[in-house]
XYZ file of C-alpha atoms in Angstrom:
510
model
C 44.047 -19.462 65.137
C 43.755 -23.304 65.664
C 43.969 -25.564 62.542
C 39.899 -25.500 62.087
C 39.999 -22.061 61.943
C 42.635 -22.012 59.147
C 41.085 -24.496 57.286
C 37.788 -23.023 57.692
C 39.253 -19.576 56.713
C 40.880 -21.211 53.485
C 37.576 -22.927 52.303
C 36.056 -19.611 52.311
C 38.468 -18.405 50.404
C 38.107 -21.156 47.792
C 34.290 -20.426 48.055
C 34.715 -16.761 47.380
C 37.394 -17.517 44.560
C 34.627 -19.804 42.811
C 31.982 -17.620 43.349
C 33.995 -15.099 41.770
C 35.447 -16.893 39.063
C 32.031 -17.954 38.250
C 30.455 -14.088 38.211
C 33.192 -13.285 35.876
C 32.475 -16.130 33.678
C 29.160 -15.202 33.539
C 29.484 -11.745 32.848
C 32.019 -12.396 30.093
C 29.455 -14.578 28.559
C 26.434 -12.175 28.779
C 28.926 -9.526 27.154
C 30.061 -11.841 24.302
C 26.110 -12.767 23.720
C 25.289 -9.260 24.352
C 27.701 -8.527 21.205
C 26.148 -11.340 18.733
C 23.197 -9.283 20.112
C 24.364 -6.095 18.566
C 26.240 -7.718 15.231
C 22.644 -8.998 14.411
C 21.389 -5.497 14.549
C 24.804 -4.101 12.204
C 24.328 -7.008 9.721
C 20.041 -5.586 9.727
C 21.578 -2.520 9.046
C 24.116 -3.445 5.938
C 21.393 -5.754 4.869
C 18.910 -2.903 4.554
C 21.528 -0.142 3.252
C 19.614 1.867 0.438
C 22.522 4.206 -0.226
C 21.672 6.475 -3.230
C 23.405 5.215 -5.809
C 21.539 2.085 -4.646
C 17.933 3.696 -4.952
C 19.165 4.858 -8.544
C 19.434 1.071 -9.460
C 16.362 0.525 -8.642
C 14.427 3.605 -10.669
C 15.954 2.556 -13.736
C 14.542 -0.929 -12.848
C 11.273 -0.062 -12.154
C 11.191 2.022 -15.442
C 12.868 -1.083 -17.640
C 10.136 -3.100 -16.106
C 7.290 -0.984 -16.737
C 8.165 -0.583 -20.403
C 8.732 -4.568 -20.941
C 5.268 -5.284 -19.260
C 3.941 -2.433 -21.736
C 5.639 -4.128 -24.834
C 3.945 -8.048 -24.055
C 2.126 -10.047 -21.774
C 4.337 -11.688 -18.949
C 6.898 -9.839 -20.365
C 7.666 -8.425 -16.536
C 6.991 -9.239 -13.269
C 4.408 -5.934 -13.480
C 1.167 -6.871 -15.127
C 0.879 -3.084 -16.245
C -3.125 -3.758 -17.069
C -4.575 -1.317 -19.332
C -7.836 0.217 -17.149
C -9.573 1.383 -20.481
C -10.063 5.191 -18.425
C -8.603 7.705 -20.444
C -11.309 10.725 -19.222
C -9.390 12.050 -15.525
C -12.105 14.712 -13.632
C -10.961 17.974 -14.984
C -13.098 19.840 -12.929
C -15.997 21.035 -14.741
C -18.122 18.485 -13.625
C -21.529 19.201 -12.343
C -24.208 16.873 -10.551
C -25.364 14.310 -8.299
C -23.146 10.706 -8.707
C -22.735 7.550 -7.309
C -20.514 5.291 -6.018
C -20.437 1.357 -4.827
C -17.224 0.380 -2.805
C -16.080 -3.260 -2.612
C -13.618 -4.505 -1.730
C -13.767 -6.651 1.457
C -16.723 -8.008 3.960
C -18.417 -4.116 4.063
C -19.554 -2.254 1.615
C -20.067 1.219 1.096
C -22.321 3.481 -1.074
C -21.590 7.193 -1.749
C -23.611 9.655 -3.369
C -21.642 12.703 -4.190
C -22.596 15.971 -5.791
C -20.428 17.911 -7.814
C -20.612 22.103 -8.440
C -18.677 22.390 -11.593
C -15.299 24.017 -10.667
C -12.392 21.955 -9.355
C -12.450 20.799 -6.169
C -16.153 21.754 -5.379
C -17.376 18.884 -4.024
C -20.214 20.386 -2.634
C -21.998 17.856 -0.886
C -21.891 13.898 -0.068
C -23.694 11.088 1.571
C -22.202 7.874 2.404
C -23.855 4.311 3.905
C -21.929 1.865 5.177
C -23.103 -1.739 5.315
C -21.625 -5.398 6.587
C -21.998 -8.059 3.933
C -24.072 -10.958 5.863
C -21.874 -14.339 6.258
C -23.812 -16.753 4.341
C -23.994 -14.260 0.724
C -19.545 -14.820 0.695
C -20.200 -18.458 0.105
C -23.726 -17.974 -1.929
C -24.248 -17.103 -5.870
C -23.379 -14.192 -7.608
C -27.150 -13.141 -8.072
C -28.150 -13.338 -4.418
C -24.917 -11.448 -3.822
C -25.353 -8.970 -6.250
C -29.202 -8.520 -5.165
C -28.427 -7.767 -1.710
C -26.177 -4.952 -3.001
C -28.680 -3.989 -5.713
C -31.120 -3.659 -2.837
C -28.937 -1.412 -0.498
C -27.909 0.901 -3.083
C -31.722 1.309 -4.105
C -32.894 1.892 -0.434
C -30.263 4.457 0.194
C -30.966 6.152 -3.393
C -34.529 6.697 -2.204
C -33.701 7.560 0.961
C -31.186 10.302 0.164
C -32.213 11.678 -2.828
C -35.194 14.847 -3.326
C -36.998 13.442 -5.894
C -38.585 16.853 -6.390
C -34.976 17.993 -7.042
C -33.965 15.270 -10.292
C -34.824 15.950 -13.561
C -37.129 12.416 -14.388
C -34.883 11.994 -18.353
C -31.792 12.183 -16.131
C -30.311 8.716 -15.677
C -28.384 8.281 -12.485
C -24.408 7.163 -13.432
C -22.197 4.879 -10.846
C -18.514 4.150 -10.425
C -17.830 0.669 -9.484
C -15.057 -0.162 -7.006
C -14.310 -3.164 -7.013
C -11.298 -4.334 -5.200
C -10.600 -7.715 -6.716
C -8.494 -9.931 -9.348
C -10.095 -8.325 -12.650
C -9.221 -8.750 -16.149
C -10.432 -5.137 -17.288
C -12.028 -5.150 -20.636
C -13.461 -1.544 -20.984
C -13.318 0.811 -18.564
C -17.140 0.172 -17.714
C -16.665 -3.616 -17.780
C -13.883 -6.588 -16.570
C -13.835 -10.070 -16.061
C -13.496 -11.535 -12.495
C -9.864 -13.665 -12.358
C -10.686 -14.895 -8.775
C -11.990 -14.165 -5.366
C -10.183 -13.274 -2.435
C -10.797 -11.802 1.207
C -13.280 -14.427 2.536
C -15.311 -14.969 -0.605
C -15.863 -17.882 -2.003
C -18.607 -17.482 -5.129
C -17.814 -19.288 -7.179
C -20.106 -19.548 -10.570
C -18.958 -15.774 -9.940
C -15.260 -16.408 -11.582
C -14.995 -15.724 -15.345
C -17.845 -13.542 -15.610
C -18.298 -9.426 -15.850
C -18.739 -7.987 -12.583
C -20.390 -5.007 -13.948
C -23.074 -6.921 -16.388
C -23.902 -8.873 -12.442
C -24.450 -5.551 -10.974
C -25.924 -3.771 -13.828
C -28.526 -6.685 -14.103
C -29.258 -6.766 -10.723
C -29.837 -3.147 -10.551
C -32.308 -3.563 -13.293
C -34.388 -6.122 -11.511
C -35.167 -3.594 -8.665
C -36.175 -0.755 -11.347
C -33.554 1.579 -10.128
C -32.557 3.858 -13.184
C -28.964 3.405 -12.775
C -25.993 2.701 -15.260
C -22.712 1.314 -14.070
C -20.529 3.667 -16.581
C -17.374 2.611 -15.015
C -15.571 0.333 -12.931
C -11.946 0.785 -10.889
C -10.014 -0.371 -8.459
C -8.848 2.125 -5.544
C -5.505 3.461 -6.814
C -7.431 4.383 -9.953
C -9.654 6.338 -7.894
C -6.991 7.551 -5.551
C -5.534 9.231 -8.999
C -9.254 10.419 -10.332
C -9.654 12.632 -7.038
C -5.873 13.609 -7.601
C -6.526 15.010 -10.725
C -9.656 16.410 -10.045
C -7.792 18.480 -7.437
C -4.914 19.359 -9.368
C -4.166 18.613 -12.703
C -0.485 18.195 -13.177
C -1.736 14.777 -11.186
C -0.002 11.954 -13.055
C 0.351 9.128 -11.025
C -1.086 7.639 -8.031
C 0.287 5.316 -5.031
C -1.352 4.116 -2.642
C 1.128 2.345 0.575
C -1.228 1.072 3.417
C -1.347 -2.490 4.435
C -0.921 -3.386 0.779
C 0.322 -1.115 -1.839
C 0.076 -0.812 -5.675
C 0.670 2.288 -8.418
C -1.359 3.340 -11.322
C 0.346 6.444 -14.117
C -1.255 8.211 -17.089
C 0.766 6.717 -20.375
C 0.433 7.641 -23.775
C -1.643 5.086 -25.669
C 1.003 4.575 -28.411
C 3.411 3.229 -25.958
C 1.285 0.511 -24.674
C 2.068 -1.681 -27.971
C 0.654 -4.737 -26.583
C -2.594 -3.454 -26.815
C -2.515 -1.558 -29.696
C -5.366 -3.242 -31.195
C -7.674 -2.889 -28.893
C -6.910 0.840 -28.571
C -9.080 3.058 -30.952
C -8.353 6.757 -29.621
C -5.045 9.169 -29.287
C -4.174 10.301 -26.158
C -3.174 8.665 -22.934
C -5.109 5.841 -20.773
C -4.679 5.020 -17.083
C -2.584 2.208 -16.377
C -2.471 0.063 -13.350
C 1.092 -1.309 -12.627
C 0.114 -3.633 -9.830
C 3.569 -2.684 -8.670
C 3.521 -5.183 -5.765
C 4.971 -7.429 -7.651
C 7.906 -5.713 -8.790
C 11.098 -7.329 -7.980
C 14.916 -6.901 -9.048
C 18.562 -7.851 -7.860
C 18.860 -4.190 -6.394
C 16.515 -4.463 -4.135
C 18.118 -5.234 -0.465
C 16.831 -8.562 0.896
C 17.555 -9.604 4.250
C 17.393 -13.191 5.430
C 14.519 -12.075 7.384
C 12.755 -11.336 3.792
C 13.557 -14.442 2.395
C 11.936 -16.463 5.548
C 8.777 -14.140 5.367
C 8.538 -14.926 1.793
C 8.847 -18.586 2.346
C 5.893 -18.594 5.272
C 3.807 -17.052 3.013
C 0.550 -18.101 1.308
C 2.140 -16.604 -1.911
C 5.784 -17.173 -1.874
C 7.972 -16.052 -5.022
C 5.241 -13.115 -5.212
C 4.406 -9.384 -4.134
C 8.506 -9.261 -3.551
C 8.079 -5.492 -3.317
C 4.978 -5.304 -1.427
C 6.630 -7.256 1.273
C 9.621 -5.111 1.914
C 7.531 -1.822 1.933
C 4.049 -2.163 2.817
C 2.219 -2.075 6.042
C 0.943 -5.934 5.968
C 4.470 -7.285 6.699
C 6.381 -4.096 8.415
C 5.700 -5.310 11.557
C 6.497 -8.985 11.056
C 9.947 -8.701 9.715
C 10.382 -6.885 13.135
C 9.247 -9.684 14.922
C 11.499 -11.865 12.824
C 14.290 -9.693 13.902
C 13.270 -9.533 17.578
C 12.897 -13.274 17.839
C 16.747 -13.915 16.351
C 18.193 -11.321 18.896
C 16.415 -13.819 21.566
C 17.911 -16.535 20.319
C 21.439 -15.082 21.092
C 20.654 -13.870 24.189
C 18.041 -13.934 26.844
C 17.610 -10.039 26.913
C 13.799 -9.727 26.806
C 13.852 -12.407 30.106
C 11.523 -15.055 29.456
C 9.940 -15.246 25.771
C 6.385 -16.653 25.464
C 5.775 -18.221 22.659
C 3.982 -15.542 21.255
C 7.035 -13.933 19.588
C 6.943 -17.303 17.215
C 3.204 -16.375 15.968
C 3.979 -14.843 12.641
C 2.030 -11.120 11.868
C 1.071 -10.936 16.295
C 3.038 -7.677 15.996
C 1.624 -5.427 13.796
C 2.794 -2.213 11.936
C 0.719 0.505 13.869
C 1.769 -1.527 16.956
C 6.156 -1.072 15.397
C 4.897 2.351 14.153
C 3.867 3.695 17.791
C 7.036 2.013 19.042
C 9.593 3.325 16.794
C 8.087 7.122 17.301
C 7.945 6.571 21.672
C 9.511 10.162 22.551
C 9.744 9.004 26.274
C 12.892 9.196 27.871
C 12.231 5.871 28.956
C 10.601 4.168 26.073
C 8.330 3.318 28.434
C 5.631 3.151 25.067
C 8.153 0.508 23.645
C 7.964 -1.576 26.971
C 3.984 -1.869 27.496
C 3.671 -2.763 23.771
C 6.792 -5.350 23.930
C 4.900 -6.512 27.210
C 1.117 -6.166 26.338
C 1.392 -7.784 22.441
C 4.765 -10.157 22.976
C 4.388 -11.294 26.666
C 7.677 -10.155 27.598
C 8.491 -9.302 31.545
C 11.147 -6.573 31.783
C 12.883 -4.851 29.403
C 16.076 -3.059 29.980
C 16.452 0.379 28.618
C 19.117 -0.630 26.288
C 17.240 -3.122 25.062
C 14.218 -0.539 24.317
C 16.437 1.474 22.195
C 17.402 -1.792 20.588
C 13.897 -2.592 19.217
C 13.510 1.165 18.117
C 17.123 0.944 16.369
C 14.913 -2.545 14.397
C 12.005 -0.475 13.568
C 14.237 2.493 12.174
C 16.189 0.259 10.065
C 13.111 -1.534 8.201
C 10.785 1.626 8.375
C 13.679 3.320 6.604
C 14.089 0.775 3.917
C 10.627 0.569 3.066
C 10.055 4.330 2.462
C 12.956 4.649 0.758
C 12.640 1.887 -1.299
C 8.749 3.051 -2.219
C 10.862 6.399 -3.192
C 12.475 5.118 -5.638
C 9.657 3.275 -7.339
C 7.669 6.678 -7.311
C 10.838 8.262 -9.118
C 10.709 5.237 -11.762
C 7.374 5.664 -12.367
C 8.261 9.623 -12.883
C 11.626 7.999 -15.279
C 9.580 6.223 -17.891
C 6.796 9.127 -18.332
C 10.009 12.041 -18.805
C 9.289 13.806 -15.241
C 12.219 13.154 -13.509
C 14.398 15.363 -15.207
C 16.605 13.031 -16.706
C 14.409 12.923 -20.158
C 12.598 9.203 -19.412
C 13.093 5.843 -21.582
C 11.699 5.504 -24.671
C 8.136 4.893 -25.036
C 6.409 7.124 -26.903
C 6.531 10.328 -29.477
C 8.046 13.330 -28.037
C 8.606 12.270 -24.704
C 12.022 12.958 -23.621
C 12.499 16.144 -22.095
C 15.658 18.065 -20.896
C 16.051 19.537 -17.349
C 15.307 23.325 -18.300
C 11.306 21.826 -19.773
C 10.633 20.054 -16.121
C 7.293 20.615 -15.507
C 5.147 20.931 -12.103
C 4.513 17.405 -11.246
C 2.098 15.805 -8.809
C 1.878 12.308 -7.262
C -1.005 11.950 -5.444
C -0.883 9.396 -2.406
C -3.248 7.186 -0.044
C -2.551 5.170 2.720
C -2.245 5.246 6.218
C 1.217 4.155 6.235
C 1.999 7.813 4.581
C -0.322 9.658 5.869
C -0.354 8.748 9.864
C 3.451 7.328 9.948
C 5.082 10.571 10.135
C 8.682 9.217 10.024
C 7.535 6.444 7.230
C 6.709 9.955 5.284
C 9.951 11.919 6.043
C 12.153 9.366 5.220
C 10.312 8.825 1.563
C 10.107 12.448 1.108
C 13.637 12.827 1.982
C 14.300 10.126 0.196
C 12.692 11.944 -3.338
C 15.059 15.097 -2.942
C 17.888 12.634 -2.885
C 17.207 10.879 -5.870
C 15.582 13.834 -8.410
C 18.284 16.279 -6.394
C 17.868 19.597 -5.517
C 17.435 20.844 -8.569
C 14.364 18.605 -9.482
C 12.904 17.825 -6.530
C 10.834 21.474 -6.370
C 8.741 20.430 -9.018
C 7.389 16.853 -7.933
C 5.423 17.657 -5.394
C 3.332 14.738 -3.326
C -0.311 15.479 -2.228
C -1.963 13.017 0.375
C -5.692 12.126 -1.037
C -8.345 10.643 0.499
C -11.549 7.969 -0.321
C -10.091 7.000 -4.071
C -12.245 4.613 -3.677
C -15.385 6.214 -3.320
C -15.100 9.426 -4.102
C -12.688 8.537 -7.092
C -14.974 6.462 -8.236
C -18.215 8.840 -8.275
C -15.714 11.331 -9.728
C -15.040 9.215 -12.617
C -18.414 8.324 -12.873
C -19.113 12.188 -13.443
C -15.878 11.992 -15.805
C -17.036 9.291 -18.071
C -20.731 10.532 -18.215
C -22.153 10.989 -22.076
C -22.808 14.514 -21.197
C -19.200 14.726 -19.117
C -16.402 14.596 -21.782
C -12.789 15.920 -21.484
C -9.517 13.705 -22.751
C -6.520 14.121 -20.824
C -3.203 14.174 -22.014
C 0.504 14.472 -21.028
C 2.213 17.604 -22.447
């Protein structure tokens, strides 16, 4: 070999050695990245721990909390507003009622007939209708005449006038899904709007006395006998189905609790109480915070981005409105350590783009493949391929903060159960008689709404498991969960029936 061939032989050598060296280089890189990769899913995962002991912490928070906000005004971060409804359906009610539902740019109206034995709902008509643009910017009393106008041509157009009894007087529950300052349960005070509306000589004044007025003006023989908001309802049809109902949740896109309490233990408004018994009250339990609760940094920057920061702590680590954003949040930091999801568009930066059902359907992809995982990853994110591992690495994300969030709502369920005596432990003071031992447990029933319970199956057997954990197996037989459905407009019709003059029947906690 001639000295050109040697030296050409040698440079390839060199070549080959840098190439090499280089490759290696690389690959020791991508595995060290590939490792900050996996430490930010571990440090997710000890972030998000809700050991039992842990959820434990946070049911005897929930029920501290619950009795403070009963005691005095901003006395806890849960309002605990007193609803004024103290008659639940028992089930003898019997006849034709009605319903408004708003809460939002549609409306609904439901007429609703009722045999007299529980659970006969024997017959129901519902109308749907968009609010028009211009009346969510407008005055109260065109608003409330548009509605007034609906609800009379659908009475007349559903109902056999041959059928009523002329002396009867038709009775409505109101729904109405906004900022209230309850005053009776037939009456409140609206606090502000929200969802798009903007009316504003609206604010300050009873929402029922608008409707009610309104309804008058078109000579419909209507009264408005009561007024609600959903998870009230969502307990109304609860009870009507079942009455060892005593509590209501409702975990969806947002999330909230109501409870039947004993009227003597809600001192702050012992004045304005004139009756024994026991009242609905709504906890507006979004807003429930406490040190044991496990915050991630993720949390703390969703918090911080939002409208209302320093607010709705709970309802942000456990309903379905930010679910699928703190996954994005997650997803986004893993890209920052590595380039594993090839090139990011910037759509992974657009805060809420990935939305629970879209995180639901990806962390329950049975493929082998998680080839369910890729298409949304690719369809909603912009991302090119996806590596199996990397697949498995999202559902791992989704796991972890689906996990938390039912376990978490758990453990507010079981503090609600804590401060009334139903968890077996005998409850916190807050009321005569209420403690009782684990051989008096009663048959109790939460009754639940939402889509994130009822069509998330693993969101539901992680908060179900969840419940036997924390009552134990001893307890947990006789809490029993029951999925509802239309609080809001059957509820409402139900306690329209309820709280009827001819339609009386007080409820009370053993």
């Amino acid at each position: 070999m001639g000295k050109v061939g040697v030296k050409l032989a040698v440079g390839c050598a060199v070549a080959a050695c840098v190439v090499a060296s280089v490759m290696v280089g690389r690959r020791v890189r991508r595995k060290r990245a590939w490792r900050r990769v996996v430490r930010v899913l571990e440090e997710l995962e000890e972030g998000c721990a809700t050991p039992v002991g842990r959820l434990r912490q946070v049911v005897d928070a929930m029920a501290v909390e619950m009795h403070a906000g009963l005691v005095s005004e901003g006395g806890s971060k849960l309002k605990m507003l007193l609803t004024f409804v103290h008659n639940l359906p028992s089930g003898s009610e019997k006849g034709t009622y009605y319903a408004l539902d708003l809460g939002g740019t549609y409306f609904r109206i439901l007429r609703v007939q009722l045999g007299g034995q529980r659970s006969a709902v024997i017959g129901q008509d519902v109308d749907r209708r968009p609010i028009p643009q211009h009346l969510l910017t407008g005055t109260s009393e065109v608003l409330f005449d548009f509605i007034a106008s609906s609800l009379k041509d659908f009475v007349e157009r559903e109902e056999n006038v041959s059928e009523r009894i002329p002396s009867e007087r038709r009775e409505l529950g109101f729904t109405f899904s906004f900022p209230v300052k309850q005053t009776s349960s037939s009456s409140g005070i609206l606090i502000k709007w929200t969802k798009g509306f903007v009316i504003e000589d609206m604010v300050g004044r009873d929402v029922s006395e608008c409707l009610q007025q309104a309804i008058s003006k078109k000579g419909l023989d209507m009264r408005v006998n009561v007024l609600i908001n959903d998870t009230v309802g969502t307990l109304a049809v609860g009870h009507y189905h079942d009455e060892d109902t005593v509590a209501a949740v409702i975990i969806g896109t947002g999330t909230n609790a109501c409870y039947l309490e004993r009227a003597d233990a809600i001192i702050k408004c012992q004045r304005l109480l004139t009756m024994p018994g026991d009242l609905v009250v709504n906890m507006e339990w979004g807003n429930f915070w406490s040190s044991h609760l496990p915050r991630t940094s993720y949390d703390n920057d969703l918090d911080a981005d939002s409208p209302n920061p320093y607010d709705q702590g709970f309802e942000k680590m456990i309903s379905g409105m930010y679910l699928g954003d703190i996954v994005r949040r997650v997803i986004l930091r893993m890209s920052e350590e590595l380039d594993v999801f090839g090139l990011v568009s910037s759509k992974l930066h657009v805060p809420f783009i990935l939305r629970t059902p879209l995180m639901a359907a990806m962390h329950e992809d049975d493929t082998p493949d998680f080839r369910e995982v890729a298409k949304i990853l690719r369809d909603t994110l912009e991302f090119s391929e996806i590596p199996l591992n990397v697949r498995k690495l999202v559902v791992r994300v989704c796991d972890v903060v689906t996990c938390r969030a039912a376990r978490l709502a758990a453990a507010g369920i079981v503090g609600i159960l804590k401060k009334i005596g139903r968890d077996g432990s005998g409850g916190i003071a807050s009321g005569k008689n209420e403690c009782a031992s684990r051989s008096e447990m009663r048959r109790t029933v939460v009754a639940v709404e939402g889509g994130l319970y009822t069509n998330y199956t693993l969101f539901r057997e992680y908060l179900n498991e969840a419940m036997t954990q924390i009552l134990g197996e001893e307890i947990a037989p006789n809490v029993i969960i029951k999925v509802m459905e239309d609080g809001s407009g059957i509820g409402a019709a139900l306690l329209a029936a309820s709280h009827s003059t001819s339609s009386v029947d007080t409820v009370q906690i053993p």
